[in-house]
mmCIF file with all atom_site columns, C-alpha atoms in Angstrom:
data_model
loop_
_atom_site.group_PDB
_atom_site.id
_atom_site.type_symbol
_atom_site.label_atom_id
_atom_site.label_alt_id
_atom_site.label_comp_id
_atom_site.label_asym_id
_atom_site.label_entity_id
_atom_site.label_seq_id
_atom_site.pdbx_PDB_ins_code
_atom_site.Cartn_x
_atom_site.Cartn_y
_atom_site.Cartn_z
_atom_site.occupancy
_atom_site.B_iso_or_equiv
_atom_site.pdbx_formal_charge
_atom_site.auth_seq_id
_atom_site.auth_comp_id
_atom_site.auth_asym_id
_atom_site.auth_atom_id
_atom_site.pdbx_PDB_model_num
ATOM 1   C CA . UNK A 1 1   ? -0.022  0.268  0.038  1.00 0.00 ? 278 UNK A CA 1
ATOM 2   C CA . UNK A 1 2   ? 1.100   3.374  -0.792 1.00 0.00 ? 279 UNK A CA 1
ATOM 3   C CA . UNK A 1 3   ? -1.057  6.585  -0.088 1.00 0.00 ? 280 UNK A CA 1
ATOM 4   C CA . UNK A 1 4   ? 0.083   10.569 -1.564 1.00 0.00 ? 281 UNK A CA 1
ATOM 5   C CA . UNK A 1 5   ? -1.311  13.576 0.552  1.00 0.00 ? 282 UNK A CA 1
ATOM 6   C CA . UNK A 1 6   ? -4.287  15.031 -1.014 1.00 0.00 ? 283 UNK A CA 1
ATOM 7   C CA . UNK A 1 7   ? -3.234  17.991 0.935  1.00 0.00 ? 284 UNK A CA 1
ATOM 8   C CA . UNK A 1 8   ? -1.682  19.724 3.928  1.00 0.00 ? 285 UNK A CA 1
ATOM 9   C CA . UNK A 1 9   ? -3.174  21.734 6.627  1.00 0.00 ? 286 UNK A CA 1
ATOM 10  C CA . UNK A 1 10  ? -2.069  25.612 7.462  1.00 0.00 ? 287 UNK A CA 1
ATOM 11  C CA . UNK A 1 11  ? -3.185  26.232 11.158 1.00 0.00 ? 288 UNK A CA 1
ATOM 12  C CA . UNK A 1 12  ? -1.767  28.167 14.037 1.00 0.00 ? 289 UNK A CA 1
ATOM 13  C CA . UNK A 1 13  ? -0.300  25.237 15.946 1.00 0.00 ? 290 UNK A CA 1
ATOM 14  C CA . UNK A 1 14  ? 3.482   25.942 14.632 1.00 0.00 ? 291 UNK A CA 1
ATOM 15  C CA . UNK A 1 15  ? 4.753   23.378 17.331 1.00 0.00 ? 292 UNK A CA 1
ATOM 16  C CA . UNK A 1 16  ? 3.437   20.221 18.683 1.00 0.00 ? 293 UNK A CA 1
ATOM 17  C CA . UNK A 1 17  ? 3.280   21.866 22.707 1.00 0.00 ? 294 UNK A CA 1
ATOM 18  C CA . UNK A 1 18  ? -0.251  23.683 22.950 1.00 0.00 ? 295 UNK A CA 1
ATOM 19  C CA . UNK A 1 19  ? -2.334  21.331 20.449 1.00 0.00 ? 296 UNK A CA 1
ATOM 20  C CA . UNK A 1 20  ? -5.596  20.317 22.254 1.00 0.00 ? 297 UNK A CA 1
ATOM 21  C CA . UNK A 1 21  ? -5.614  16.903 22.798 1.00 0.00 ? 298 UNK A CA 1
ATOM 22  C CA . UNK A 1 22  ? -9.060  16.521 21.255 1.00 0.00 ? 299 UNK A CA 1
ATOM 23  C CA . UNK A 1 23  ? -10.478 18.470 18.042 1.00 0.00 ? 300 UNK A CA 1
ATOM 24  C CA . UNK A 1 24  ? -13.398 20.899 18.932 1.00 0.00 ? 301 UNK A CA 1
ATOM 25  C CA . UNK A 1 25  ? -11.491 22.050 22.021 1.00 0.00 ? 302 UNK A CA 1
ATOM 26  C CA . UNK A 1 26  ? -10.776 24.965 21.094 1.00 0.00 ? 303 UNK A CA 1
ATOM 27  C CA . UNK A 1 27  ? -13.087 26.598 18.684 1.00 0.00 ? 304 UNK A CA 1
ATOM 28  C CA . UNK A 1 28  ? -10.687 29.804 17.549 1.00 0.00 ? 305 UNK A CA 1
ATOM 29  C CA . UNK A 1 29  ? -8.761  27.614 15.641 1.00 0.00 ? 306 UNK A CA 1
ATOM 30  C CA . UNK A 1 30  ? -9.231  28.051 12.097 1.00 0.00 ? 307 UNK A CA 1
ATOM 31  C CA . UNK A 1 31  ? -7.387  26.326 9.527  1.00 0.00 ? 308 UNK A CA 1
ATOM 32  C CA . UNK A 1 32  ? -7.373  25.843 5.941  1.00 0.00 ? 309 UNK A CA 1
ATOM 33  C CA . UNK A 1 33  ? -6.796  22.489 3.822  1.00 0.00 ? 310 UNK A CA 1
ATOM 34  C CA . UNK A 1 34  ? -4.409  23.602 1.091  1.00 0.00 ? 311 UNK A CA 1
ATOM 35  C CA . UNK A 1 35  ? -5.277  20.844 -1.836 1.00 0.00 ? 312 UNK A CA 1
ATOM 36  C CA . UNK A 1 36  ? -2.783  19.603 -4.162 1.00 0.00 ? 313 UNK A CA 1
ATOM 37  C CA . UNK A 1 37  ? -3.530  21.081 -7.718 1.00 0.00 ? 314 UNK A CA 1
ATOM 38  C CA . UNK A 1 38  ? -4.130  17.447 -8.934 1.00 0.00 ? 315 UNK A CA 1
ATOM 39  C CA . UNK A 1 39  ? -7.047  17.650 -6.319 1.00 0.00 ? 316 UNK A CA 1
ATOM 40  C CA . UNK A 1 40  ? -7.683  20.791 -6.634 1.00 0.00 ? 317 UNK A CA 1
ATOM 41  C CA . UNK A 1 41  ? -11.154 20.639 -8.431 1.00 0.00 ? 318 UNK A CA 1
ATOM 42  C CA . UNK A 1 42  ? -14.349 21.862 -7.099 1.00 0.00 ? 319 UNK A CA 1
ATOM 43  C CA . UNK A 1 43  ? -16.566 19.219 -8.852 1.00 0.00 ? 320 UNK A CA 1
ATOM 44  C CA . UNK A 1 44  ? -14.802 16.888 -6.041 1.00 0.00 ? 321 UNK A CA 1
ATOM 45  C CA . UNK A 1 45  ? -16.568 18.704 -3.051 1.00 0.00 ? 322 UNK A CA 1
ATOM 46  C CA . UNK A 1 46  ? -19.958 18.748 -4.803 1.00 0.00 ? 323 UNK A CA 1
ATOM 47  C CA . UNK A 1 47  ? -22.670 18.726 -1.892 1.00 0.00 ? 324 UNK A CA 1
ATOM 48  C CA . UNK A 1 48  ? -20.128 19.187 0.801  1.00 0.00 ? 325 UNK A CA 1
ATOM 49  C CA . UNK A 1 49  ? -21.367 22.488 1.477  1.00 0.00 ? 326 UNK A CA 1
ATOM 50  C CA . UNK A 1 50  ? -24.762 20.620 3.391  1.00 0.00 ? 327 UNK A CA 1
ATOM 51  C CA . UNK A 1 51  ? -22.942 19.060 5.632  1.00 0.00 ? 328 UNK A CA 1
ATOM 52  C CA . UNK A 1 52  ? -21.511 21.170 8.717  1.00 0.00 ? 329 UNK A CA 1
ATOM 53  C CA . UNK A 1 53  ? -18.591 18.662 9.790  1.00 0.00 ? 330 UNK A CA 1
ATOM 54  C CA . UNK A 1 54  ? -16.377 16.298 7.917  1.00 0.00 ? 331 UNK A CA 1
ATOM 55  C CA . UNK A 1 55  ? -13.635 13.678 9.130  1.00 0.00 ? 332 UNK A CA 1
ATOM 56  C CA . UNK A 1 56  ? -10.219 14.601 8.438  1.00 0.00 ? 333 UNK A CA 1
ATOM 57  C CA . UNK A 1 57  ? -7.890  11.274 7.712  1.00 0.00 ? 334 UNK A CA 1
ATOM 58  C CA . UNK A 1 58  ? -4.268  12.651 8.485  1.00 0.00 ? 335 UNK A CA 1
ATOM 59  C CA . UNK A 1 59  ? -0.841  11.901 9.111  1.00 0.00 ? 336 UNK A CA 1
ATOM 60  C CA . UNK A 1 60  ? 1.130   12.161 12.179 1.00 0.00 ? 337 UNK A CA 1
ATOM 61  C CA . UNK A 1 61  ? 4.382   13.952 10.421 1.00 0.00 ? 338 UNK A CA 1
ATOM 62  C CA . UNK A 1 62  ? 7.871   14.895 12.120 1.00 0.00 ? 339 UNK A CA 1
ATOM 63  C CA . UNK A 1 63  ? 9.220   12.629 14.281 1.00 0.00 ? 340 UNK A CA 1
ATOM 64  C CA . UNK A 1 64  ? 6.241   10.149 14.555 1.00 0.00 ? 341 UNK A CA 1
ATOM 65  C CA . UNK A 1 65  ? 7.075   8.823  10.626 1.00 0.00 ? 342 UNK A CA 1
ATOM 66  C CA . UNK A 1 66  ? 10.181  7.702  12.144 1.00 0.00 ? 343 UNK A CA 1
ATOM 67  C CA . UNK A 1 67  ? 10.463  7.051  16.021 1.00 0.00 ? 344 UNK A CA 1
ATOM 68  C CA . UNK A 1 68  ? 8.645   3.694  16.172 1.00 0.00 ? 345 UNK A CA 1
ATOM 69  C CA . UNK A 1 69  ? 5.959   2.520  18.412 1.00 0.00 ? 346 UNK A CA 1
ATOM 70  C CA . UNK A 1 70  ? 5.204   1.093  21.716 1.00 0.00 ? 347 UNK A CA 1
ATOM 71  C CA . UNK A 1 71  ? 2.752   -1.224 22.676 1.00 0.00 ? 348 UNK A CA 1
ATOM 72  C CA . UNK A 1 72  ? 1.567   0.989  25.693 1.00 0.00 ? 349 UNK A CA 1
ATOM 73  C CA . UNK A 1 73  ? 1.273   4.122  26.387 1.00 0.00 ? 350 UNK A CA 1
ATOM 74  C CA . UNK A 1 74  ? 0.461   6.911  28.781 1.00 0.00 ? 351 UNK A CA 1
ATOM 75  C CA . UNK A 1 75  ? -2.246  9.179  27.446 1.00 0.00 ? 352 UNK A CA 1
ATOM 76  C CA . UNK A 1 76  ? -2.574  12.658 29.186 1.00 0.00 ? 353 UNK A CA 1
ATOM 77  C CA . UNK A 1 77  ? -6.126  11.895 30.491 1.00 0.00 ? 354 UNK A CA 1
ATOM 78  C CA . UNK A 1 78  ? -4.853  9.602  32.919 1.00 0.00 ? 355 UNK A CA 1
ATOM 79  C CA . UNK A 1 79  ? -2.419  12.121 34.068 1.00 0.00 ? 356 UNK A CA 1
ATOM 80  C CA . UNK A 1 80  ? 0.706   10.505 31.866 1.00 0.00 ? 357 UNK A CA 1
ATOM 81  C CA . UNK A 1 81  ? 1.010   8.065  35.007 1.00 0.00 ? 358 UNK A CA 1
ATOM 82  C CA . UNK A 1 82  ? -1.466  5.043  34.137 1.00 0.00 ? 359 UNK A CA 1
ATOM 83  C CA . UNK A 1 83  ? -0.063  2.866  30.690 1.00 0.00 ? 360 UNK A CA 1
ATOM 84  C CA . UNK A 1 84  ? -3.045  1.629  28.209 1.00 0.00 ? 361 UNK A CA 1
ATOM 85  C CA . UNK A 1 85  ? -2.704  -0.081 25.048 1.00 0.00 ? 362 UNK A CA 1
ATOM 86  C CA . UNK A 1 86  ? -2.030  2.085  22.139 1.00 0.00 ? 363 UNK A CA 1
ATOM 87  C CA . UNK A 1 87  ? -5.037  0.670  20.244 1.00 0.00 ? 364 UNK A CA 1
ATOM 88  C CA . UNK A 1 88  ? -7.130  1.457  23.120 1.00 0.00 ? 365 UNK A CA 1
ATOM 89  C CA . UNK A 1 89  ? -5.519  5.483  23.056 1.00 0.00 ? 366 UNK A CA 1
ATOM 90  C CA . UNK A 1 90  ? -4.991  8.249  20.428 1.00 0.00 ? 367 UNK A CA 1
ATOM 91  C CA . UNK A 1 91  ? -1.235  8.682  20.726 1.00 0.00 ? 368 UNK A CA 1
ATOM 92  C CA . UNK A 1 92  ? 0.492   9.296  17.796 1.00 0.00 ? 369 UNK A CA 1
ATOM 93  C CA . UNK A 1 93  ? 3.110   6.869  17.842 1.00 0.00 ? 370 UNK A CA 1
ATOM 94  C CA . UNK A 1 94  ? 1.074   4.180  16.204 1.00 0.00 ? 371 UNK A CA 1
ATOM 95  C CA . UNK A 1 95  ? 2.058   1.560  13.822 1.00 0.00 ? 372 UNK A CA 1
ATOM 96  C CA . UNK A 1 96  ? 1.020   3.605  11.292 1.00 0.00 ? 373 UNK A CA 1
ATOM 97  C CA . UNK A 1 97  ? 0.895   7.101  12.676 1.00 0.00 ? 374 UNK A CA 1
ATOM 98  C CA . UNK A 1 98  ? -2.568  8.233  11.248 1.00 0.00 ? 375 UNK A CA 1
ATOM 99  C CA . UNK A 1 99  ? -4.884  10.767 13.114 1.00 0.00 ? 376 UNK A CA 1
ATOM 100 C CA . UNK A 1 100 ? -8.694  11.051 12.593 1.00 0.00 ? 377 UNK A CA 1
ATOM 101 C CA . UNK A 1 101 ? -10.592 14.243 13.293 1.00 0.00 ? 378 UNK A CA 1
ATOM 102 C CA . UNK A 1 102 ? -14.155 15.687 13.214 1.00 0.00 ? 379 UNK A CA 1
ATOM 103 C CA . UNK A 1 103 ? -14.222 19.064 12.389 1.00 0.00 ? 380 UNK A CA 1
ATOM 104 C CA . UNK A 1 104 ? -16.664 21.937 11.142 1.00 0.00 ? 381 UNK A CA 1
ATOM 105 C CA . UNK A 1 105 ? -16.322 22.833 8.213  1.00 0.00 ? 382 UNK A CA 1
ATOM 106 C CA . UNK A 1 106 ? -16.495 26.506 6.842  1.00 0.00 ? 383 UNK A CA 1
ATOM 107 C CA . UNK A 1 107 ? -16.711 25.978 3.211  1.00 0.00 ? 384 UNK A CA 1
ATOM 108 C CA . UNK A 1 108 ? -14.386 26.087 0.003  1.00 0.00 ? 385 UNK A CA 1
ATOM 109 C CA . UNK A 1 109 ? -12.231 29.392 -0.792 1.00 0.00 ? 386 UNK A CA 1
ATOM 110 C CA . UNK A 1 110 ? -10.072 30.040 -3.919 1.00 0.00 ? 387 UNK A CA 1
ATOM 111 C CA . UNK A 1 111 ? -7.640  32.354 -3.947 1.00 0.00 ? 388 UNK A CA 1
ATOM 112 C CA . UNK A 1 112 ? -4.006  33.015 -4.771 1.00 0.00 ? 389 UNK A CA 1
ATOM 113 C CA . UNK A 1 113 ? -2.893  30.090 -3.119 1.00 0.00 ? 390 UNK A CA 1
ATOM 114 C CA . UNK A 1 114 ? -5.291  27.620 -4.720 1.00 0.00 ? 391 UNK A CA 1
ATOM 115 C CA . UNK A 1 115 ? -8.297  25.905 -4.016 1.00 0.00 ? 392 UNK A CA 1
ATOM 116 C CA . UNK A 1 116 ? -8.514  25.158 0.242  1.00 0.00 ? 393 UNK A CA 1
ATOM 117 C CA . UNK A 1 117 ? -11.159 24.012 2.304  1.00 0.00 ? 394 UNK A CA 1
ATOM 118 C CA . UNK A 1 118 ? -12.293 26.221 5.386  1.00 0.00 ? 395 UNK A CA 1
ATOM 119 C CA . UNK A 1 119 ? -11.759 24.186 9.073  1.00 0.00 ? 396 UNK A CA 1
ATOM 120 C CA . UNK A 1 120 ? -12.223 25.074 12.451 1.00 0.00 ? 397 UNK A CA 1
ATOM 121 C CA . UNK A 1 121 ? -11.706 23.806 15.669 1.00 0.00 ? 398 UNK A CA 1
ATOM 122 C CA . UNK A 1 122 ? -8.670  21.896 14.424 1.00 0.00 ? 399 UNK A CA 1
ATOM 123 C CA . UNK A 1 123 ? -6.058  19.756 16.420 1.00 0.00 ? 400 UNK A CA 1
ATOM 124 C CA . UNK A 1 124 ? -3.378  19.506 14.149 1.00 0.00 ? 401 UNK A CA 1
ATOM 125 C CA . UNK A 1 125 ? -0.324  20.932 13.587 1.00 0.00 ? 402 UNK A CA 1
ATOM 126 C CA . UNK A 1 126 ? 0.901   23.215 10.651 1.00 0.00 ? 403 UNK A CA 1
ATOM 127 C CA . UNK A 1 127 ? 1.958   21.396 7.599  1.00 0.00 ? 404 UNK A CA 1
ATOM 128 C CA . UNK A 1 128 ? -0.016  18.162 8.204  1.00 0.00 ? 405 UNK A CA 1
ATOM 129 C CA . UNK A 1 129 ? -0.184  15.486 5.446  1.00 0.00 ? 406 UNK A CA 1
ATOM 130 C CA . UNK A 1 130 ? -4.120  14.580 5.138  1.00 0.00 ? 407 UNK A CA 1
ATOM 131 C CA . UNK A 1 131 ? -4.849  11.849 3.551  1.00 0.00 ? 408 UNK A CA 1
ATOM 132 C CA . UNK A 1 132 ? -8.820  11.953 2.792  1.00 0.00 ? 409 UNK A CA 1
ATOM 133 C CA . UNK A 1 133 ? -11.889 13.885 3.428  1.00 0.00 ? 410 UNK A CA 1
ATOM 134 C CA . UNK A 1 134 ? -15.203 12.232 4.514  1.00 0.00 ? 411 UNK A CA 1
ATOM 135 C CA . UNK A 1 135 ? -18.509 14.393 5.498  1.00 0.00 ? 412 UNK A CA 1
ATOM 136 C CA . UNK A 1 136 ? -19.792 13.666 9.168  1.00 0.00 ? 413 UNK A CA 1
ATOM 137 C CA . UNK A 1 137 ? -22.914 11.896 9.235  1.00 0.00 ? 414 UNK A CA 1
ATOM 138 C CA . UNK A 1 138 ? -24.632 12.334 12.424 1.00 0.00 ? 415 UNK A CA 1
ATOM 139 C CA . UNK A 1 139 ? -27.217 9.654  12.453 1.00 0.00 ? 416 UNK A CA 1
ATOM 140 C CA . UNK A 1 140 ? -24.826 7.354  11.861 1.00 0.00 ? 417 UNK A CA 1
ATOM 141 C CA . UNK A 1 141 ? -21.107 8.710  13.163 1.00 0.00 ? 418 UNK A CA 1
ATOM 142 C CA . UNK A 1 142 ? -22.836 9.921  16.510 1.00 0.00 ? 419 UNK A CA 1
ATOM 143 C CA . UNK A 1 143 ? -23.307 6.859  18.827 1.00 0.00 ? 420 UNK A CA 1
ATOM 144 C CA . UNK A 1 144 ? -24.930 8.298  22.137 1.00 0.00 ? 421 UNK A CA 1
ATOM 145 C CA . UNK A 1 145 ? -25.019 4.803  24.272 1.00 0.00 ? 422 UNK A CA 1
ATOM 146 C CA . UNK A 1 146 ? -21.388 4.136  23.499 1.00 0.00 ? 423 UNK A CA 1
ATOM 147 C CA . UNK A 1 147 ? -19.324 3.684  26.110 1.00 0.00 ? 424 UNK A CA 1
ATOM 148 C CA . UNK A 1 148 ? -15.869 5.932  26.711 1.00 0.00 ? 425 UNK A CA 1
ATOM 149 C CA . UNK A 1 149 ? -13.522 3.957  28.634 1.00 0.00 ? 426 UNK A CA 1
ATOM 150 C CA . UNK A 1 150 ? -11.427 5.370  30.378 1.00 0.00 ? 427 UNK A CA 1
ATOM 151 C CA . UNK A 1 151 ? -12.503 8.977  28.815 1.00 0.00 ? 428 UNK A CA 1
ATOM 152 C CA . UNK A 1 152 ? -16.330 8.890  29.900 1.00 0.00 ? 429 UNK A CA 1
ATOM 153 C CA . UNK A 1 153 ? -16.350 12.677 30.319 1.00 0.00 ? 430 UNK A CA 1
ATOM 154 C CA . UNK A 1 154 ? -15.147 15.798 28.514 1.00 0.00 ? 431 UNK A CA 1
ATOM 155 C CA . UNK A 1 155 ? -11.898 17.349 30.150 1.00 0.00 ? 432 UNK A CA 1
ATOM 156 C CA . UNK A 1 156 ? -11.965 19.105 33.609 1.00 0.00 ? 433 UNK A CA 1
ATOM 157 C CA . UNK A 1 157 ? -13.459 22.497 33.783 1.00 0.00 ? 434 UNK A CA 1
ATOM 158 C CA . UNK A 1 158 ? -11.331 24.602 31.677 1.00 0.00 ? 435 UNK A CA 1
ATOM 159 C CA . UNK A 1 159 ? -8.861  26.875 33.736 1.00 0.00 ? 436 UNK A CA 1
ATOM 160 C CA . UNK A 1 160 ? -9.027  30.419 34.088 1.00 0.00 ? 437 UNK A CA 1
ATOM 161 C CA . UNK A 1 161 ? -6.785  32.824 32.168 1.00 0.00 ? 438 UNK A CA 1
ATOM 162 C CA . UNK A 1 162 ? -5.857  36.028 32.935 1.00 0.00 ? 439 UNK A CA 1
ATOM 163 C CA . UNK A 1 163 ? -3.637  38.107 30.485 1.00 0.00 ? 440 UNK A CA 1
ATOM 164 C CA . UNK A 1 164 ? -0.697  40.754 32.001 1.00 0.00 ? 441 UNK A CA 1
ATOM 165 C CA . UNK A 1 165 ? -1.235  44.505 31.358 1.00 0.00 ? 442 UNK A CA 1
ATOM 166 C CA . UNK A 1 166 ? 2.031   43.752 29.146 1.00 0.00 ? 443 UNK A CA 1
ATOM 167 C CA . UNK A 1 167 ? 0.516   40.592 27.119 1.00 0.00 ? 444 UNK A CA 1
ATOM 168 C CA . UNK A 1 168 ? -2.274  42.817 26.488 1.00 0.00 ? 445 UNK A CA 1
ATOM 169 C CA . UNK A 1 169 ? -0.256  45.390 25.070 1.00 0.00 ? 446 UNK A CA 1
ATOM 170 C CA . UNK A 1 170 ? 1.181   42.748 23.028 1.00 0.00 ? 447 UNK A CA 1
ATOM 171 C CA . UNK A 1 171 ? -1.593  41.300 21.240 1.00 0.00 ? 448 UNK A CA 1
ATOM 172 C CA . UNK A 1 172 ? -3.051  44.779 20.664 1.00 0.00 ? 449 UNK A CA 1
ATOM 173 C CA . UNK A 1 173 ? 0.131   45.474 19.197 1.00 0.00 ? 450 UNK A CA 1
ATOM 174 C CA . UNK A 1 174 ? 0.480   42.153 16.727 1.00 0.00 ? 451 UNK A CA 1
ATOM 175 C CA . UNK A 1 175 ? -3.729  42.357 16.145 1.00 0.00 ? 452 UNK A CA 1
ATOM 176 C CA . UNK A 1 176 ? -4.985  45.578 16.631 1.00 0.00 ? 453 UNK A CA 1
ATOM 177 C CA . UNK A 1 177 ? -8.248  45.002 14.772 1.00 0.00 ? 454 UNK A CA 1
ATOM 178 C CA . UNK A 1 178 ? -8.717  41.503 16.382 1.00 0.00 ? 455 UNK A CA 1
ATOM 179 C CA . UNK A 1 179 ? -9.244  40.099 12.576 1.00 0.00 ? 456 UNK A CA 1
ATOM 180 C CA . UNK A 1 180 ? -7.082  37.202 13.846 1.00 0.00 ? 457 UNK A CA 1
ATOM 181 C CA . UNK A 1 181 ? -8.656  36.452 17.015 1.00 0.00 ? 458 UNK A CA 1
ATOM 182 C CA . UNK A 1 182 ? -5.190  36.161 18.379 1.00 0.00 ? 459 UNK A CA 1
ATOM 183 C CA . UNK A 1 183 ? -6.544  37.309 21.885 1.00 0.00 ? 460 UNK A CA 1
ATOM 184 C CA . UNK A 1 184 ? -8.996  34.492 21.807 1.00 0.00 ? 461 UNK A CA 1
ATOM 185 C CA . UNK A 1 185 ? -7.109  31.634 20.631 1.00 0.00 ? 462 UNK A CA 1
ATOM 186 C CA . UNK A 1 186 ? -4.463  32.397 23.277 1.00 0.00 ? 463 UNK A CA 1
ATOM 187 C CA . UNK A 1 187 ? -7.150  32.237 25.895 1.00 0.00 ? 464 UNK A CA 1
ATOM 188 C CA . UNK A 1 188 ? -9.036  29.056 24.696 1.00 0.00 ? 465 UNK A CA 1
ATOM 189 C CA . UNK A 1 189 ? -5.274  27.400 24.052 1.00 0.00 ? 466 UNK A CA 1
ATOM 190 C CA . UNK A 1 190 ? -4.403  28.201 27.897 1.00 0.00 ? 467 UNK A CA 1
ATOM 191 C CA . UNK A 1 191 ? -7.772  27.035 29.137 1.00 0.00 ? 468 UNK A CA 1
ATOM 192 C CA . UNK A 1 192 ? -6.719  23.321 28.385 1.00 0.00 ? 469 UNK A CA 1
ATOM 193 C CA . UNK A 1 193 ? -3.752  23.538 30.346 1.00 0.00 ? 470 UNK A CA 1
ATOM 194 C CA . UNK A 1 194 ? -1.390  22.398 27.784 1.00 0.00 ? 471 UNK A CA 1
ATOM 195 C CA . UNK A 1 195 ? 1.070   21.364 30.272 1.00 0.00 ? 472 UNK A CA 1
ATOM 196 C CA . UNK A 1 196 ? 1.695   17.209 30.143 1.00 0.00 ? 473 UNK A CA 1
ATOM 197 C CA . UNK A 1 197 ? 0.164   15.401 32.873 1.00 0.00 ? 474 UNK A CA 1
ATOM 198 C CA . UNK A 1 198 ? 3.527   14.368 34.556 1.00 0.00 ? 475 UNK A CA 1
ATOM 199 C CA . UNK A 1 199 ? 4.214   18.157 34.898 1.00 0.00 ? 476 UNK A CA 1
ATOM 200 C CA . UNK A 1 200 ? 2.406   18.014 38.401 1.00 0.00 ? 477 UNK A CA 1
ATOM 201 C CA . UNK A 1 201 ? 5.388   16.294 39.543 1.00 0.00 ? 478 UNK A CA 1
ATOM 202 C CA . UNK A 1 202 ? 7.291   19.429 39.305 1.00 0.00 ? 479 UNK A CA 1
ATOM 203 C CA . UNK A 1 203 ? 5.480   22.427 41.342 1.00 0.00 ? 480 UNK A CA 1
ATOM 204 C CA . UNK A 1 204 ? 8.292   24.569 41.164 1.00 0.00 ? 481 UNK A CA 1
ATOM 205 C CA . UNK A 1 205 ? 7.814   24.939 37.295 1.00 0.00 ? 482 UNK A CA 1
ATOM 206 C CA . UNK A 1 206 ? 5.785   27.897 37.255 1.00 0.00 ? 483 UNK A CA 1
ATOM 207 C CA . UNK A 1 207 ? 6.741   29.661 33.961 1.00 0.00 ? 484 UNK A CA 1
ATOM 208 C CA . UNK A 1 208 ? 6.377   28.299 30.518 1.00 0.00 ? 485 UNK A CA 1
ATOM 209 C CA . UNK A 1 209 ? 6.053   28.688 26.382 1.00 0.00 ? 486 UNK A CA 1
ATOM 210 C CA . UNK A 1 210 ? 4.201   27.930 23.570 1.00 0.00 ? 487 UNK A CA 1
ATOM 211 C CA . UNK A 1 211 ? 4.163   28.659 19.960 1.00 0.00 ? 488 UNK A CA 1
ATOM 212 C CA . UNK A 1 212 ? 0.887   29.711 18.036 1.00 0.00 ? 489 UNK A CA 1
ATOM 213 C CA . UNK A 1 213 ? 1.530   31.325 14.585 1.00 0.00 ? 490 UNK A CA 1
ATOM 214 C CA . UNK A 1 214 ? 4.376   32.951 14.419 1.00 0.00 ? 491 UNK A CA 1
ATOM 215 C CA . UNK A 1 215 ? 4.458   34.045 17.919 1.00 0.00 ? 492 UNK A CA 1
ATOM 216 C CA . UNK A 1 216 ? 6.279   32.974 21.119 1.00 0.00 ? 493 UNK A CA 1
ATOM 217 C CA . UNK A 1 217 ? 3.748   33.283 23.720 1.00 0.00 ? 494 UNK A CA 1
ATOM 218 C CA . UNK A 1 218 ? 4.904   33.017 27.732 1.00 0.00 ? 495 UNK A CA 1
ATOM 219 C CA . UNK A 1 219 ? 2.197   32.270 30.469 1.00 0.00 ? 496 UNK A CA 1
ATOM 220 C CA . UNK A 1 220 ? 2.780   31.320 34.317 1.00 0.00 ? 497 UNK A CA 1
ATOM 221 C CA . UNK A 1 221 ? 0.347   29.319 36.036 1.00 0.00 ? 498 UNK A CA 1
ATOM 222 C CA . UNK A 1 222 ? -0.723  30.936 39.384 1.00 0.00 ? 499 UNK A CA 1
ATOM 223 C CA . UNK A 1 223 ? -2.779  29.611 42.348 1.00 0.00 ? 500 UNK A CA 1
ATOM 224 C CA . UNK A 1 224 ? -6.031  28.511 40.156 1.00 0.00 ? 501 UNK A CA 1
ATOM 225 C CA . UNK A 1 225 ? -5.344  30.395 37.376 1.00 0.00 ? 502 UNK A CA 1
ATOM 226 C CA . UNK A 1 226 ? -3.288  30.675 34.237 1.00 0.00 ? 503 UNK A CA 1
ATOM 227 C CA . UNK A 1 227 ? -1.814  34.015 33.502 1.00 0.00 ? 504 UNK A CA 1
ATOM 228 C CA . UNK A 1 228 ? -0.211  35.161 30.195 1.00 0.00 ? 505 UNK A CA 1
ATOM 229 C CA . UNK A 1 229 ? 2.769   37.592 30.370 1.00 0.00 ? 506 UNK A CA 1
ATOM 230 C CA . UNK A 1 230 ? 3.996   37.985 27.306 1.00 0.00 ? 507 UNK A CA 1
ATOM 231 C CA . UNK A 1 231 ? 4.397   37.908 23.135 1.00 0.00 ? 508 UNK A CA 1
ATOM 232 C CA . UNK A 1 232 ? 6.918   38.402 20.962 1.00 0.00 ? 509 UNK A CA 1
ATOM 233 C CA . UNK A 1 233 ? 7.384   37.357 17.447 1.00 0.00 ? 510 UNK A CA 1
ATOM 234 C CA . UNK A 1 234 ? 9.069   33.549 16.920 1.00 0.00 ? 511 UNK A CA 1
ATOM 235 C CA . UNK A 1 235 ? 12.858  33.761 16.047 1.00 0.00 ? 512 UNK A CA 1
#
């Protein structure tokens, strides 16, 4: 078997740290699936506009392609402390590093960069190769009586996120009209507390950074909340 990507994701997640652990958790995360020229044909998407969501079948690229796999993993939902089988998880390090996400579909757009599918609520790294698109069919794909194993409930309540005066000034400078929804994106990502589960073992570590779009975001863990302390262009 040999598969070629039909296109690549362009998302605000330019680093793996900070990507939400499931799709739909960060609604401000909009992305484009930019199609390769041979697949950039409007007729291939005829009638897709009637579906609000789509399945995106993609490849966990970067080091996942060469790092190999292990039969057990420690999922973040269990705090990184308990092991489960890789096939009972959504871990990226798999025998075949393939991911599947249901995301909101915002329609096709054709511009100077070619034909693209606009998406919202993505959980994919910028540059992710996409293998296929399928419509999300509610009557078949939503199974209310299904059991969720160790992920029976949504993540815990989002953390409160505050913005320091310095960070507020940075956000105003880099997104003065709010067109990029930069403030909302930063706050929604940090509400999920992107730290690995095992970081609870290091309570002395309080300051962290992550990259979104072309920015380095600095933030600090305080008692009961997260504070954004600054933004700067990434080197």
